Structures are given as structure tokens and as C-alpha cells.
Tab-separated table of C-alpha atoms in Angstrom:
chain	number	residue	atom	x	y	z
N	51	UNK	CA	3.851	-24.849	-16.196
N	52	UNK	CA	5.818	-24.542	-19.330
N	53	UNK	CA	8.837	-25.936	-20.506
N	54	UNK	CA	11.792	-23.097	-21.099
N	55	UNK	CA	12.756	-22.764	-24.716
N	56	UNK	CA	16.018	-23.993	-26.537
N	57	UNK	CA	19.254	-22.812	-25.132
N	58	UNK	CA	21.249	-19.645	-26.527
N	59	UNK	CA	24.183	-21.752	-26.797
N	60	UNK	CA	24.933	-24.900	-28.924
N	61	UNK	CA	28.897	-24.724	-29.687
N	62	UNK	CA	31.704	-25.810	-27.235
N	63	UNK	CA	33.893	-22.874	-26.296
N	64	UNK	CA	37.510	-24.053	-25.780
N	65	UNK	CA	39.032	-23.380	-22.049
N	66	UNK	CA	42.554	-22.183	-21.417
N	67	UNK	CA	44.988	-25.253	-22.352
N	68	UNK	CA	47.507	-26.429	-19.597
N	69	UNK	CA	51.824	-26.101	-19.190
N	70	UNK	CA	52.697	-29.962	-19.569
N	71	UNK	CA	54.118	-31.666	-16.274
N	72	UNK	CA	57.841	-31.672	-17.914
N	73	UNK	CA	57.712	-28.019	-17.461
N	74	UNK	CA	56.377	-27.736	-13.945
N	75	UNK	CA	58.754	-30.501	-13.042
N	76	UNK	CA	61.668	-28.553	-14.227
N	77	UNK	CA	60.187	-25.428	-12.434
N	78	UNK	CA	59.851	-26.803	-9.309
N	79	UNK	CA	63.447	-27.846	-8.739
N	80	UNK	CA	64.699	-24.302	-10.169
N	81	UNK	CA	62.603	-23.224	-7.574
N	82	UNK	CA	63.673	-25.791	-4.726
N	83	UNK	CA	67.608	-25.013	-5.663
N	84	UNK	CA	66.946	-21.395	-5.377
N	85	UNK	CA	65.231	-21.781	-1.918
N	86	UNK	CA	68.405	-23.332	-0.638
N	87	UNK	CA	70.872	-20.970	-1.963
N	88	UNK	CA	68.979	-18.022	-0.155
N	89	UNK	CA	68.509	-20.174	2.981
N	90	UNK	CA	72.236	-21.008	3.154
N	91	UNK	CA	73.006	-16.910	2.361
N	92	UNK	CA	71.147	-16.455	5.902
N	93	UNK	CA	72.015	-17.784	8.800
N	94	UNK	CA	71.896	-14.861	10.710
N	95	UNK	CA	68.435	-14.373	10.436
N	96	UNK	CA	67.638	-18.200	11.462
N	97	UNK	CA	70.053	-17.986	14.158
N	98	UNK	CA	68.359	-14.873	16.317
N	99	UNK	CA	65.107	-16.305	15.287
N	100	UNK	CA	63.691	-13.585	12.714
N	101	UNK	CA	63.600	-15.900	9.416
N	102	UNK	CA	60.532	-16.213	7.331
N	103	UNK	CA	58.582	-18.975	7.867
N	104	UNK	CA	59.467	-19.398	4.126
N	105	UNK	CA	62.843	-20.457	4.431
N	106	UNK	CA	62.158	-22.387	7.996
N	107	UNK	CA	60.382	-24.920	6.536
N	108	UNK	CA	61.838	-27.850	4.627
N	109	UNK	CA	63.072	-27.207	0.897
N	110	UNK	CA	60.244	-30.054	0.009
N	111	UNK	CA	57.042	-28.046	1.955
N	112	UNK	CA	58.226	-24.638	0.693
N	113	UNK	CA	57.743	-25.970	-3.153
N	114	UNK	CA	54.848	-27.852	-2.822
N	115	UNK	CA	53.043	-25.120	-0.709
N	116	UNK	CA	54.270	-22.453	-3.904
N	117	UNK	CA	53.510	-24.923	-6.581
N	118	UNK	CA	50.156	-26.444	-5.572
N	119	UNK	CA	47.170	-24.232	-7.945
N	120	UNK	CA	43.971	-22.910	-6.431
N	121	UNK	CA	41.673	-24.973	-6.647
N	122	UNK	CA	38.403	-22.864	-7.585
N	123	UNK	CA	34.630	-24.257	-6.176
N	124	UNK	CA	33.413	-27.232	-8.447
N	125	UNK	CA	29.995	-25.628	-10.247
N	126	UNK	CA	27.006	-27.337	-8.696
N	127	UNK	CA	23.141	-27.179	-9.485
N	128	UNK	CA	21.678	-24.656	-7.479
N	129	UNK	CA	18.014	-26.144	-7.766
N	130	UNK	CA	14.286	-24.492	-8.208
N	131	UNK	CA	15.501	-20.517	-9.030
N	132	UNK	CA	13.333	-17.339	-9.682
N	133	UNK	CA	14.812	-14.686	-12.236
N	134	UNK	CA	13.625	-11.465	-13.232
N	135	UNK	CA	14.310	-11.294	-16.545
N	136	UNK	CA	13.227	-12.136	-20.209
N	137	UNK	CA	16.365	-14.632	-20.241
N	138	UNK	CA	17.935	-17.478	-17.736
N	139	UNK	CA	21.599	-17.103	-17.843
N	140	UNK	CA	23.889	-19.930	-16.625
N	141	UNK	CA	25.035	-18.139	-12.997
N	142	UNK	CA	20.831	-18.286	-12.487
N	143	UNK	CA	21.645	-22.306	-12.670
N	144	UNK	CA	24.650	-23.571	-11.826
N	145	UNK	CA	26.367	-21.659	-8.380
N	146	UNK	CA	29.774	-21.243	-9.068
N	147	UNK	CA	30.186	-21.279	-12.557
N	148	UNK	CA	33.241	-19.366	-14.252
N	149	UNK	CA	32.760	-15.367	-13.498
N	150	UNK	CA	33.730	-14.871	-17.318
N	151	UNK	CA	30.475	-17.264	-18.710
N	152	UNK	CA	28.258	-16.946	-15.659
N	153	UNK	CA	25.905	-14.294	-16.956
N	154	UNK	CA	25.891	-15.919	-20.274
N	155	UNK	CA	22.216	-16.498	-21.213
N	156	UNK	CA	20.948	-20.016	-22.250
N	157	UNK	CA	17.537	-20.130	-22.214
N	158	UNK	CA	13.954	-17.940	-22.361
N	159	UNK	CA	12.968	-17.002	-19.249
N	160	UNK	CA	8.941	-17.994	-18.966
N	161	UNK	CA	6.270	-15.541	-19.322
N	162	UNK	CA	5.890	-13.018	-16.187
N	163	UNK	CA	4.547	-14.859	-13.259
N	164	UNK	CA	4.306	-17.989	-14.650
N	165	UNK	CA	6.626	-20.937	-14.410
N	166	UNK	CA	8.608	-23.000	-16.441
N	167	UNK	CA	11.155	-26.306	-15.785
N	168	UNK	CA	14.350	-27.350	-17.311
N	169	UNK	CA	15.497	-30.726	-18.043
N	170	UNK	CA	18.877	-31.092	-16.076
N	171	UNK	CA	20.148	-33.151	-19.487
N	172	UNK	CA	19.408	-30.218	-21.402
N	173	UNK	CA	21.050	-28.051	-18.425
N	174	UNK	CA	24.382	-29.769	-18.964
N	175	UNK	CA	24.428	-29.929	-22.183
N	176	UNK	CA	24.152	-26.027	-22.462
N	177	UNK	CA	26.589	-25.998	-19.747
N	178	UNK	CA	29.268	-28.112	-21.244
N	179	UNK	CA	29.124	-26.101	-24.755
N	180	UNK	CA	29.941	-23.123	-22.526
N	181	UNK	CA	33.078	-25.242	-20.785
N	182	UNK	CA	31.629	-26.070	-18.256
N	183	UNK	CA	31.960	-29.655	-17.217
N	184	UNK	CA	30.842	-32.093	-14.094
N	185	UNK	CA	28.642	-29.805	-12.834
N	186	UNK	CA	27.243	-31.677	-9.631
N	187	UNK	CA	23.481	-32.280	-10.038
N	188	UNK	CA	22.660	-33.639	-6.642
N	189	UNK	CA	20.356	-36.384	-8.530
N	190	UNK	CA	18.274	-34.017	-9.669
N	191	UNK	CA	16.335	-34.493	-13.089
N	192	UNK	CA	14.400	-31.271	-13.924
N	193	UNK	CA	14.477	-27.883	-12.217
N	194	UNK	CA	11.389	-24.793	-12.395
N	195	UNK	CA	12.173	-21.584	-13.128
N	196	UNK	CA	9.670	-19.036	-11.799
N	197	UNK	CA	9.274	-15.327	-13.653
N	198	UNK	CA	9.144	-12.812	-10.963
N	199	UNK	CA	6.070	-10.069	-11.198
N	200	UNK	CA	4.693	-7.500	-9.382
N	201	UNK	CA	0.850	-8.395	-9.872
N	202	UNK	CA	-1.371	-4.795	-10.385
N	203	UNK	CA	-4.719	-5.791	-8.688
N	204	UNK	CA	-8.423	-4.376	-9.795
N	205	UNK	CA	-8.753	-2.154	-7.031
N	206	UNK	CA	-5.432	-0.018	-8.825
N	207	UNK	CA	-7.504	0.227	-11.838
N	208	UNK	CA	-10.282	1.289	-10.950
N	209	UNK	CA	-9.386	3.872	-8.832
N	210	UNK	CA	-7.245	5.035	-11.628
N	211	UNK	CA	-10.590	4.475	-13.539
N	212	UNK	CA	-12.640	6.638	-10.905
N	213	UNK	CA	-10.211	9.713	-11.591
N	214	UNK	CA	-10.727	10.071	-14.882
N	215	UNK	CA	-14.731	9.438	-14.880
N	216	UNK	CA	-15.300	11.627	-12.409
N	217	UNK	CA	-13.270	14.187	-14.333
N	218	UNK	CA	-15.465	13.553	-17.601
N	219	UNK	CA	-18.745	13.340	-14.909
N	220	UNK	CA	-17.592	16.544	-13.210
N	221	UNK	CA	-17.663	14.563	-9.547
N	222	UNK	CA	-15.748	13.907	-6.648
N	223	UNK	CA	-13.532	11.192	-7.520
N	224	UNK	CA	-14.508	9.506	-4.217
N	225	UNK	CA	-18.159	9.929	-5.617
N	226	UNK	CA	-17.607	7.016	-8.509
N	227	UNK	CA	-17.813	3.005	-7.956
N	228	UNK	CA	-16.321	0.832	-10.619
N	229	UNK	CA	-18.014	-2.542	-11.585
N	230	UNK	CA	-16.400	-4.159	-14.306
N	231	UNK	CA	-17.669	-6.388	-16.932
N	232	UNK	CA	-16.282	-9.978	-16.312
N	233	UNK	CA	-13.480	-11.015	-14.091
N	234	UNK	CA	-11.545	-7.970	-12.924
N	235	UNK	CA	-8.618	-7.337	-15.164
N	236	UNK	CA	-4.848	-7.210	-13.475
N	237	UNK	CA	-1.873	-6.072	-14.969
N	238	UNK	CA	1.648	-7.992	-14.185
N	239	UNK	CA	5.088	-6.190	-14.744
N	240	UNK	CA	7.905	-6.609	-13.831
N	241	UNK	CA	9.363	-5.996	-10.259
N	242	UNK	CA	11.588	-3.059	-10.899
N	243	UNK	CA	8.621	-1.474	-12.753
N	244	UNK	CA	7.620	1.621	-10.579
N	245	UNK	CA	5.156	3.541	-13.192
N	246	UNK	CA	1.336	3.864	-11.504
N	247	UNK	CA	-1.546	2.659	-13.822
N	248	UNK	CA	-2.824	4.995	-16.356
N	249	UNK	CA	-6.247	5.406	-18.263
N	250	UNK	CA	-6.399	6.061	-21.796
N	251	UNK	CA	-9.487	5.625	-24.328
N	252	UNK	CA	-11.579	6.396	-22.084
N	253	UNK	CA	-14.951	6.459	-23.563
N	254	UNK	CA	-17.868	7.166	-20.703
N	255	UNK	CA	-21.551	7.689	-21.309
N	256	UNK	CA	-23.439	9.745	-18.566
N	257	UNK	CA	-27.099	8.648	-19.608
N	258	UNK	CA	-26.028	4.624	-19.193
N	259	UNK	CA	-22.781	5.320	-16.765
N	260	UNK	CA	-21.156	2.893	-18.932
N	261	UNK	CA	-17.440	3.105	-20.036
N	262	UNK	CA	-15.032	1.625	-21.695
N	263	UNK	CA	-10.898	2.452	-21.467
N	264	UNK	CA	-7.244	1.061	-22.007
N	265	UNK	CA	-5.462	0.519	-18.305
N	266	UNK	CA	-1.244	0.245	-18.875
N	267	UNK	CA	1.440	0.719	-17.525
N	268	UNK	CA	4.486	2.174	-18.471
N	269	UNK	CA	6.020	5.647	-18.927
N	270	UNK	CA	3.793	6.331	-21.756
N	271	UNK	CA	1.301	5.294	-23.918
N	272	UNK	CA	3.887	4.867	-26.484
N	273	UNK	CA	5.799	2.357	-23.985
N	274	UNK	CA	3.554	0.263	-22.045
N	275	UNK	CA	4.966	-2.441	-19.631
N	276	UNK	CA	1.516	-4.129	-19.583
N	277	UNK	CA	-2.179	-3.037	-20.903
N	278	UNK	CA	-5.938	-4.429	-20.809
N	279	UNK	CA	-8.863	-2.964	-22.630
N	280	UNK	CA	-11.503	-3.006	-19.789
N	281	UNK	CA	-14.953	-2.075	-19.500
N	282	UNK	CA	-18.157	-1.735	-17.130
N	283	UNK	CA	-20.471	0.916	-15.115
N	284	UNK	CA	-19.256	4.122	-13.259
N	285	UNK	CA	-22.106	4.554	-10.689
N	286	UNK	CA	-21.977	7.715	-8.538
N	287	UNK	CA	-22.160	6.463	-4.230
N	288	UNK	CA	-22.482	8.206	-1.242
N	289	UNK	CA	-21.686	7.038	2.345
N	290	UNK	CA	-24.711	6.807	4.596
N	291	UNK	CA	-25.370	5.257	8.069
N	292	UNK	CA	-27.023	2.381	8.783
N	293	UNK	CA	-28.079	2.452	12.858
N	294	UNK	CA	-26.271	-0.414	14.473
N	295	UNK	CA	-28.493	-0.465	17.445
N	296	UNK	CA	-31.817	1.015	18.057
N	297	UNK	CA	-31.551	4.569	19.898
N	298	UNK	CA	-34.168	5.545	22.440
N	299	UNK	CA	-35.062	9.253	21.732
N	300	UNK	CA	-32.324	11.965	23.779
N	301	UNK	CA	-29.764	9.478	24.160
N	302	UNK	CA	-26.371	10.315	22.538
N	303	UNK	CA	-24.946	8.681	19.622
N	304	UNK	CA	-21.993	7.429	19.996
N	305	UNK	CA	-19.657	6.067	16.767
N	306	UNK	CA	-19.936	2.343	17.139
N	307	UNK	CA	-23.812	2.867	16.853
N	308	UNK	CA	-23.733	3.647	13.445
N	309	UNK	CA	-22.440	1.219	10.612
N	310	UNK	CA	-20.854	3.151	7.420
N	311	UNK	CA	-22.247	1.890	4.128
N	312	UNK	CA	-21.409	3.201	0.206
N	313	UNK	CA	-24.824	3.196	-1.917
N	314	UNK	CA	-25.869	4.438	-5.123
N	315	UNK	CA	-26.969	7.889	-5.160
N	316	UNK	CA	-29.989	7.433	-6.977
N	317	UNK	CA	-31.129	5.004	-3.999
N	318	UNK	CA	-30.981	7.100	-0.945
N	319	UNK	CA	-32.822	10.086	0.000
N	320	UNK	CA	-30.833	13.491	0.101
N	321	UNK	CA	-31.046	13.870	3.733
N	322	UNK	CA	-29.212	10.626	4.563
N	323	UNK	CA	-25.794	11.177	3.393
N	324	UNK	CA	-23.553	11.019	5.902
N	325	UNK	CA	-21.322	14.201	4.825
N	326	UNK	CA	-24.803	16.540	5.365
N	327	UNK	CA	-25.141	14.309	9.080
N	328	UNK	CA	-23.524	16.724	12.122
N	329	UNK	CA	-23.220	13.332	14.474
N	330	UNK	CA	-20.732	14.948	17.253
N	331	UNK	CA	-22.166	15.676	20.683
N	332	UNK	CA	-25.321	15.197	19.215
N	333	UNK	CA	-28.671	13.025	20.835
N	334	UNK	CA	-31.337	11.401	19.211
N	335	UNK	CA	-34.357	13.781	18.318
N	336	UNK	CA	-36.566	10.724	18.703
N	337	UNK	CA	-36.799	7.012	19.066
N	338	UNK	CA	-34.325	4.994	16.422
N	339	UNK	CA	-34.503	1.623	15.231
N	340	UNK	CA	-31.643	-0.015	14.080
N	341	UNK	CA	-31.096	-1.185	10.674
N	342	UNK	CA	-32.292	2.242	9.567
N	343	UNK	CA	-30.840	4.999	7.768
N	344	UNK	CA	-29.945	8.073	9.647
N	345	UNK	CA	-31.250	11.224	8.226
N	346	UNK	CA	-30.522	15.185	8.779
N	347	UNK	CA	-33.449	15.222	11.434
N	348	UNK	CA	-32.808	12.280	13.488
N	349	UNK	CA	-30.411	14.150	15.619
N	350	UNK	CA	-29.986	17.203	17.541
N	351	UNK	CA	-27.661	19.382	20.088
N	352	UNK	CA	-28.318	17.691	23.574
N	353	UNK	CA	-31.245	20.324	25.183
N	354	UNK	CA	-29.562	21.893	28.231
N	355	UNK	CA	-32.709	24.176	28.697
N	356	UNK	CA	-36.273	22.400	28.493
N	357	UNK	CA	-39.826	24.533	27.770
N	358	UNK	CA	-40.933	26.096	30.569
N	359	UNK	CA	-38.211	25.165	32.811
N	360	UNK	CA	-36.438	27.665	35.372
N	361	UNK	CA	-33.219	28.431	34.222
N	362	UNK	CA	-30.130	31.234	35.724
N	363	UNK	CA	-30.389	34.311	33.849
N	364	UNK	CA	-26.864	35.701	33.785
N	365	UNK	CA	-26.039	39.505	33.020
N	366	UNK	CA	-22.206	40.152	32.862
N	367	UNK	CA	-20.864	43.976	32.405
N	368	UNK	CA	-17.050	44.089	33.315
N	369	UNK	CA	-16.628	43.072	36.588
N	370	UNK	CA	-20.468	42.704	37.889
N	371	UNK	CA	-22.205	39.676	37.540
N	372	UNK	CA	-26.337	40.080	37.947
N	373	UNK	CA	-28.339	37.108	38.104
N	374	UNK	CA	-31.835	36.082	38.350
N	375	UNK	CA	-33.919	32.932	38.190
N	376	UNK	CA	-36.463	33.079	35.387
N	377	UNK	CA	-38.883	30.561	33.279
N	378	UNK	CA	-36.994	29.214	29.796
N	379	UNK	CA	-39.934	29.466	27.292
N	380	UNK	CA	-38.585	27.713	24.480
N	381	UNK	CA	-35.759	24.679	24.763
N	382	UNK	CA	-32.440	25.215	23.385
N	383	UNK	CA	-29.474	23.576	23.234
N	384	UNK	CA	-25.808	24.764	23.401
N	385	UNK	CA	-26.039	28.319	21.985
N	386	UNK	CA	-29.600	28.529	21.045
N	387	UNK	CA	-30.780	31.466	21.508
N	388	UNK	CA	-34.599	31.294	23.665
N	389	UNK	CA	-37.065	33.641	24.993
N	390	UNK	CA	-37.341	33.500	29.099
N	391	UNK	CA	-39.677	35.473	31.210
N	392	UNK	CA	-38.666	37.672	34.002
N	393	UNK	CA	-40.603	36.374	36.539
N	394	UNK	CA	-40.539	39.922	38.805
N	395	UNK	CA	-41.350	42.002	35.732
N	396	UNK	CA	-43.105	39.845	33.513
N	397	UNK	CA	-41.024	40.890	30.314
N	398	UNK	CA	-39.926	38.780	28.028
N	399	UNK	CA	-35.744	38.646	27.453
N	400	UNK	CA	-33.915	36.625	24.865
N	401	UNK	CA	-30.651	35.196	26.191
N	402	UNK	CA	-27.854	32.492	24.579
N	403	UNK	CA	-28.243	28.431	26.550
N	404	UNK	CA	-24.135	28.658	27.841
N	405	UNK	CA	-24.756	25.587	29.976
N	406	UNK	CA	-27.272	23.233	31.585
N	407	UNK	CA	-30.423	25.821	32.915
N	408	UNK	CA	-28.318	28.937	32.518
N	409	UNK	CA	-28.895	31.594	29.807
N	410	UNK	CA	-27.004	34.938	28.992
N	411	UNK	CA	-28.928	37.864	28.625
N	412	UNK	CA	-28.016	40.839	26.691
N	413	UNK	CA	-27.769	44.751	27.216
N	414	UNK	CA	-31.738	44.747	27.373
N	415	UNK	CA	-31.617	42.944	30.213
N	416	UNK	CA	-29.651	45.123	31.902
N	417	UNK	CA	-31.489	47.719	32.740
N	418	UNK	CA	-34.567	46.104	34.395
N	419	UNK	CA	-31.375	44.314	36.386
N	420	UNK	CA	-30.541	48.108	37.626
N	421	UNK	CA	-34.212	48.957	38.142
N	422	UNK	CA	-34.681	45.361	40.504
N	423	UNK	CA	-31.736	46.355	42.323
N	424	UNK	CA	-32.992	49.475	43.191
């Protein structure tokens, strides 16, 4: 916590003087005799009950009621306050203080995000060199002043960082991992600053995957809001599956059994990233223990015709439908294509799996379909 610096202000600034009471004195009985000259000019009006309120009231109420001033708000202390910018001004301390001096300034506003108090002493004394006197403290003897920021995390620079070294790399941005050197750097502007973190300097060396850059922000480099020189590795990461569960072999796999992890390239095998991995609909080619990576040949289309099983051969032409059991002789899955055996003729036909035991055969089929039916 720091202590806000010396106030703006120093000199007393001289309020608007007053009329002396001979003068208001005088005033008010011009005014009262002029009240009772117009009241006495209209009795109608008081007699059929339309008269101003004004002129119903006693001559003694009506000038004290147009004489007495407004009496504006007496300025009090308005406590612990957060400001946005570089300067405190007096409306930031005192609630209401004279529109005219309110957004006077009076002292340094503390550094962004950090905070800073005010002795209430020093408060009134920059308060009554404005004009501004009595202000009601409420016992108070210091107040803190906080500097509002918007605080720019890590994770902002580095995927900023990412962009730009997988740029220079020639990979997918969603390829790179940043790990900095030292605590993570941040970047704190100020609230109304919109600009997104940019990347300049960058200096990146593929053999080591080390880097270094400038992160700001701001609408240029020529204008930065906020900067830190920053440094570290660019590694290169892939997403692979860790089993959550082991996996006996045809069972399906199902989303919650697998466990999404991001590893260095260079430390998993080809076959195990998960963008290579078809996982939908598909069943375990073999037993699966978890903890394990999943790899390309772990998985397979559920077999809806097995090896040597009798499956419905199914000719369609049009409108006729022929079919006829035979014996699968490979196993297929969803739209495999397999060799069965007509069991009357012996031949072999190929045919596409289009369900569980049934097979479509082709125009070859059809005409030893003809020649059985005759």
C-alpha cells in the first residue's frame, strides 16, 4: 500500500461573497408591502375561492417562504473509493462537493491495481484551498484509494504466443504449448482498455524450441498500454487417449472410457493421436487395459457378420427381392465387403454386410438366383 502523492492544489480559491443583512432586510419588506397591495387589488379571486395559495397565506409566511435560500447538501467524506484514472479528483472524495470544483484533481492516483491511502488532514486541507470547508469526516482518519485494472492473465499470452510460433514453425496453432521461463508474466491496463495482446520480437529457434518475444498491449507497438519481455519453450502437443477403464475385447467404447490428455509429440507414437483415432460406433479389436494409450488398431466397426457364419444373401432388382441363406467366409462389419458361398451352387459371391447376418449381392449373383428359381 502506498501513500498518494502531494495534492494538485495548495492556494485558497475565494467563494462568491454575500449581500449584507441591511439589504435583505430592506428587500424583504419591499417585498411584504407589495404582497399586500396585490392581495388587497383581489378580492374577487379570494372571495369565489380561486386565489393563489400565494396571496392566501399570511404576508409574514409568503416572505419568509420567498426569502429563505436553498440550502445545498453539506460535502461529506465518502470513505474507501476506487478510481480509474492516473489522478484522484475531489468529487472521487468528498460526495457533494461544489459541481464547479468537483472534478478538480488533487492528488496521483496509485499505480494500476495497487492501492494507496490518504490522510483525511491532508484531505481537508486540499479541500479547503479549493473552498471547500467543514466537510463531515465521520471520524475517519485515513482513507485507501484503489487503481482499477483489468489484469491480462498468462494463458492470453501465450496463446497470443502460440499464433505466432506456429506461424514461424509452420504448425497448427493448436499444435504449440507455451512454458515460460519464471513466473508467468501478466499485463494490467486499464479497464476501458479493449486492445487484445500482441507479439512482437519474436525470436524462435526450431532446433531448441526456445523463444523469446515482447507481449503489449495497445493499438500499436508505437502505443503500448502495458508490455513484458517474456521468454521460454514452444513444444509441439498432440491430444491422445488415455483408457479410463479397461475394455474387454468387442465391447463398445463409449466417451467417458477414454480420458483426453495433451503430450509432446516427440513422446507418443504416431498411431495414438487422437485426431487419426475413428472412436464412433466403434468396439474394441481386443482386450484393453486402462491407463493405456489408445492406438489406430485398438478399435474396429462392430462385426455384424462372423467367419463362417450363415448370413441372408439379398439380391434386389426393381421390385423383386431374391434371397438365399449362404456361409459368410470372411467377417465384416458395416459395409465390408466379404466373400460368401452359395451353398446350392458352391460359387463363391462377394456381397456388402447392410446389417447383422445379411449381405447384398451384386448383378453376379443374379443370375445363378434366375437359374435356382428355375
Amino acid at each position: 500500500m502506498t501513500r498518494c502523492s502531494d495534492p494538485f492544489v495548495s492556494s485558497v480559491r475565494t467563494r462568491a461573497g454575500r449581500l449584507p443583512l441591511g439589504t435583505l432586510a430592506r428587500a424583504a419588506a419591499m417585498l411584504a408591502l407589495a404582497v399586500a397591495i396585490a392581495a388587497a387589488a383581489r378580492p374577487s379571486l379570494a372571495q369565489t375561492g380561486l386565489a393563489q395559495d400565494v396571496f392566501a397565506q399570511p404576508a409574514a409566511a409568503q416572505v419568509a417562504a420567498l426569502a429563505a435560500p436553498v440550502v445545498p447538501a453539506a460535502p461529506r467524506l465518502r470513505g474507501d473509493v476506487i478510481v480509474s484514472g492516473d489522478v484522484i479528483r475531489l468529487g472521487d472524495l468528498v460526495a457533494d462537493a461544489p459541481a464547479d470544483i468537483a472534478a478538480t484533481p488533487v492528488f496521483h492516483a496509485p499505480a494500476l491495481g495497487e492501492l494507496g491511502t490518504i490522510q483525511v488532514a491532508r484531505l481537508l486541507l486540499a479541500a479547503h484551498a479549493l473552498g471547500v470547508a467543514d466537510v463531515a469526516t465521520g471520524g475517519r482518519e485515513q482513507v485507501t484509494v484503489t487503481r482499477a485494472a483489468r489484469r491480462i492473465g498468462h494463458e492470453a499470452v501465450a496463446a497470443a504466443l502460440a499464433e505466432h510460433v506456429a506461424e514461424a514453425a509452420m504448425l497448427p496453432a493448436g499444435e504449440i504449448e507455451i512454458a515460460f521461463d519464471g513466473t508467468p508474466p501478466a499485463l494490467l491496463v486499464s479497464p476501458e482498455a479493449t486492445e487484445p495482446v500482441a507479439i512482437t520480437d519474436l525470436a524462435y529457434d526450431p532446433s531448441t524450441r526456445r523463444f523469446t518475444a515482447t507481449a503489449y498491449v495497445g493499438p500499436g507497438p508505437a502505443e503500448r498500454r502495458a508490455q513484458a519481455a517474456v521468454s521460454g519453450v514452444a513444444r509441439q502437443v498432440v491430444s491422445v487417449a488415455v483408457l479410463a477403464r479397461s475394455i474387454a475385447r468387442g465391447e463398445p467404447i463409449r466417451a467417458d472410457d477414454l480420458r483426453v490428455e495433451r503430450r509432446a509429440v516427440e513422446r507418443v507414437p504416431a498411431d495414438t493421436r487422437l485426431d487419426a483415432i475413428e472412436v464412433d460406433g466403434r468396439v474394441a479389436r481386443r482386450a484393453l487395459t486402462a491407463g493405456t494409450l489408445l492406438r489406430q488398431g485398438d478399435v474396429e466397426r462392430p462385426m455384424l457378420v462372423e467367419r463362417n457364419g450363415t448370413v441372408l444373401m439379398v439380391y434386389e432388382s426393381g421390385s423383386l427381392t431374391l434371397t438365399l441363406r449362404g456361409t459368410a467366409r470372411q467377417a465384416g462389419g458395416q459395409g465390408d465387403v466379404v466373400n460368401v458361398e452359395n451353398p446350392v451352387s458352391g460359387r463363391i459371391v462377394q456381397g456388402a454386410v447392410i446389417g447383422p447376418g445379411t449381405v447384398r449381392v451384386g448383378n453376379a449373383f443374379h443370375g445363378r438366383v434366375a437359374a435356382l428359381a428355375n
